[in-house]
Structures are given as structure tokens and as C-alpha cells.
PDB file of C-alpha atoms in Angstrom:
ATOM      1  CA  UNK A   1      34.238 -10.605   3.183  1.00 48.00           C
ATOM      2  CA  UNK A   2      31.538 -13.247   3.120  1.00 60.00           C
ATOM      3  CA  UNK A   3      29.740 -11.841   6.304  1.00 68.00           C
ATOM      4  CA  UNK A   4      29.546  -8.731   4.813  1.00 72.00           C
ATOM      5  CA  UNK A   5      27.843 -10.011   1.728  1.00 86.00           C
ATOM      6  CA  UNK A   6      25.734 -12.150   3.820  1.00 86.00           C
ATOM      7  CA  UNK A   7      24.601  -9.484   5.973  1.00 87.00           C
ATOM      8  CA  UNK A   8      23.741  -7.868   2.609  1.00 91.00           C
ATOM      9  CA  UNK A   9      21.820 -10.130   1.232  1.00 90.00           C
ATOM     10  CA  UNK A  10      19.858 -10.494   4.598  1.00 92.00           C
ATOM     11  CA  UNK A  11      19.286  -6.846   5.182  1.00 92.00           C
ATOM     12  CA  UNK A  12      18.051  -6.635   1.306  1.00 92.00           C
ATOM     13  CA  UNK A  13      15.567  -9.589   2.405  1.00 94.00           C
ATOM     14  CA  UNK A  14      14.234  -8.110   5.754  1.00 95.00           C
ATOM     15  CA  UNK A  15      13.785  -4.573   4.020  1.00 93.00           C
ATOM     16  CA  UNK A  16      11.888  -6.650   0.915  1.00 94.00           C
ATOM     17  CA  UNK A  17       9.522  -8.169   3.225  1.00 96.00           C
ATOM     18  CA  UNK A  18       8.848  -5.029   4.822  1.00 95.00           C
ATOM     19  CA  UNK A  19       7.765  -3.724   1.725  1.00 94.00           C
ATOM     20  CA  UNK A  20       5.549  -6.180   1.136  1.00 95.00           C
ATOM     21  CA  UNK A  21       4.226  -6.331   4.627  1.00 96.00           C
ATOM     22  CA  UNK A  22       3.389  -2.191   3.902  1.00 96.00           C
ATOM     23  CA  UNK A  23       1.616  -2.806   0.876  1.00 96.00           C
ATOM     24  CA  UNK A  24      -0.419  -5.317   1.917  1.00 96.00           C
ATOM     25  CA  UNK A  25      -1.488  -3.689   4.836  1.00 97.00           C
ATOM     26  CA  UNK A  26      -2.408  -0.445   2.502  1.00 97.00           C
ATOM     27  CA  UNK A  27      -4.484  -2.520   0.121  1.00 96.00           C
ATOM     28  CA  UNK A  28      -6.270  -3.764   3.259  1.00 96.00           C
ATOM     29  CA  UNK A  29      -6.910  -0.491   4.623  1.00 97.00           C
ATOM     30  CA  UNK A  30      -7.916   0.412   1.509  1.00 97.00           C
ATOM     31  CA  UNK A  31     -10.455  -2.287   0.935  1.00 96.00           C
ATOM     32  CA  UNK A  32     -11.947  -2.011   4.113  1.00 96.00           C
ATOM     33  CA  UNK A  33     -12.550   1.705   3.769  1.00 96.00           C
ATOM     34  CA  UNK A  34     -13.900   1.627   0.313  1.00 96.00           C
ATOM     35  CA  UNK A  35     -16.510  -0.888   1.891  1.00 95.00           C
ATOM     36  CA  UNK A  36     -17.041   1.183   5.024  1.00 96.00           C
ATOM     37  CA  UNK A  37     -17.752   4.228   2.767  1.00 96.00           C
ATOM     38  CA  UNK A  38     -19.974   2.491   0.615  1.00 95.00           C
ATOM     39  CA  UNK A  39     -18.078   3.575  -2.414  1.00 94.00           C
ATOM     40  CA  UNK A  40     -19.307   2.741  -5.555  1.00 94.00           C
ATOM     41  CA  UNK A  41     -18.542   3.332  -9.605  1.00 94.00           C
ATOM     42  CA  UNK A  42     -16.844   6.702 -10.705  1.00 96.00           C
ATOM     43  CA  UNK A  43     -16.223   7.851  -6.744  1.00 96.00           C
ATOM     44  CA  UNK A  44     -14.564   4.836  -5.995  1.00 96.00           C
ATOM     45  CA  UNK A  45     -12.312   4.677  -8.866  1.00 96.00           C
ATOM     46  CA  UNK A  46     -11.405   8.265  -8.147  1.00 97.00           C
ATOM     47  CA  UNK A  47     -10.637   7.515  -4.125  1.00 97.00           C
ATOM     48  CA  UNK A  48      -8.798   3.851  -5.094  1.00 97.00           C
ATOM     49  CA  UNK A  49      -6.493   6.552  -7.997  1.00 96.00           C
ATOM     50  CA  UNK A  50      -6.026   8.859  -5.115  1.00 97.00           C
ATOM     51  CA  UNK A  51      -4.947   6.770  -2.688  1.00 97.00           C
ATOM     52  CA  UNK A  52      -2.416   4.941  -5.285  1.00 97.00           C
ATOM     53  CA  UNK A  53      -0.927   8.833  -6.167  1.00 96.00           C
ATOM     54  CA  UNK A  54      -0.700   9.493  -2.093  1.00 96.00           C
ATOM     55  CA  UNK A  55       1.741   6.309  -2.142  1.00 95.00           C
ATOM     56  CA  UNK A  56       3.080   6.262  -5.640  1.00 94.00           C
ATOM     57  CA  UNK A  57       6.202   7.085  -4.441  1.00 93.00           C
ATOM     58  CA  UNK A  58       7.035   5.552  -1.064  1.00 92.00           C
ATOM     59  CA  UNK A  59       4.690   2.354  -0.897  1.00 92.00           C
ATOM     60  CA  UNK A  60       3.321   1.359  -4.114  1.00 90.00           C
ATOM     61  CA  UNK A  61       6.916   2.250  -5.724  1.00 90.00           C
ATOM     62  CA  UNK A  62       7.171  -1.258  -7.456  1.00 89.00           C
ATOM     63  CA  UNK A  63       3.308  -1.454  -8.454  1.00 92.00           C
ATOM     64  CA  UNK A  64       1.514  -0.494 -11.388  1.00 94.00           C
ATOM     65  CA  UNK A  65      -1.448   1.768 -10.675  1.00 95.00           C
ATOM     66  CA  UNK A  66      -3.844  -0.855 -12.455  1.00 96.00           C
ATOM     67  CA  UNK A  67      -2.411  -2.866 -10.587  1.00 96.00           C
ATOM     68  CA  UNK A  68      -3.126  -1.646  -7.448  1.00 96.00           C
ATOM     69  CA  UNK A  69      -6.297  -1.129  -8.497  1.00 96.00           C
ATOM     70  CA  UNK A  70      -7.379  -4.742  -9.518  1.00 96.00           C
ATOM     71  CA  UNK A  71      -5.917  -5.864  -6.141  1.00 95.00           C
ATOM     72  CA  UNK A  72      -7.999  -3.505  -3.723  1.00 96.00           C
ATOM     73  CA  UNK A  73     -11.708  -4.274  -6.117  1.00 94.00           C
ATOM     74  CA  UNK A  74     -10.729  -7.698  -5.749  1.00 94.00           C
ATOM     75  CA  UNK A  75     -10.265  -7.532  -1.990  1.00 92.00           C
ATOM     76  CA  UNK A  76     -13.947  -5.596  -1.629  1.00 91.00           C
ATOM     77  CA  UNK A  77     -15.868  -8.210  -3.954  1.00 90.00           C
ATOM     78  CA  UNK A  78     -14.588 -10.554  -1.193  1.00 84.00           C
ATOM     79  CA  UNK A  79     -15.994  -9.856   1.246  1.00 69.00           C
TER      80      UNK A  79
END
């Protein structure tokens, strides 16, 4: 009964990393495109909302859209 709990719990973990592993990849991409484009003010705003409604529902499930945002505009000042 434990092993089956266990196996769970470690399943829940490996799919939980995943997720993370997705999203980070996607603000990434998405950084790294914005800067390739040369993206600036309203059109990049509009591209970074676009790309969040693309993955609203599979990747960027468990983030707010703002968010999402503030994590890819930090990523491009970065660099």
C-alpha cells in the first residue's frame, strides 16, 4: 500500500518538474525571439500576450499572464 503511494508521490514529482522544465524552456524561447525580432513597446507586448494565450492552457496553466510577462522582459533586459 505504501509503494503505491510512493510511486505516487514520485510520479506527481517527475511530472512537476517536467512542467517546470517546459516553461522554462518557453520563456527562453520566448526571450530569445523577442530579441532576435527586435521587438519593441506595443508589438512586443502584443507577441509576449500572444504567445501566453497559445499556452494558456497546456504550459503556462499554473502562471498568471503578468506573470509570464514580467519573466520573459526580464529575461531580454538581460542580456
Amino acid at each position: 500500500m505504501e509503494n503505491i503511494s510512493l510511486q505516487q508521490y514520485y510520479r506527481q514529482q517527475m511530472e512537476e518538474k517536467q512542467r517546470e522544465d517546459e516553461y522554462s524552456c518557453l520563456l527562453e524561447d520566448t526571450a530569445r525571439n523577442v530579441r532576435q525580432l527586435k521587438l519593441q513597446g506595443k508589438s512586443r507586448l502584443a507577441y509576449l500576450k500572444s504567445v501566453y494565450r497559445e499556452n494558456r492552457r497546456s504550459i503556462c496553466r499554473y502562471a498568471a499572464e503578468q506573470n509570464f510577462l514580467s519573466a520573459v522582459l526580464s529575461d531580454v533586459r538581460k542580456k
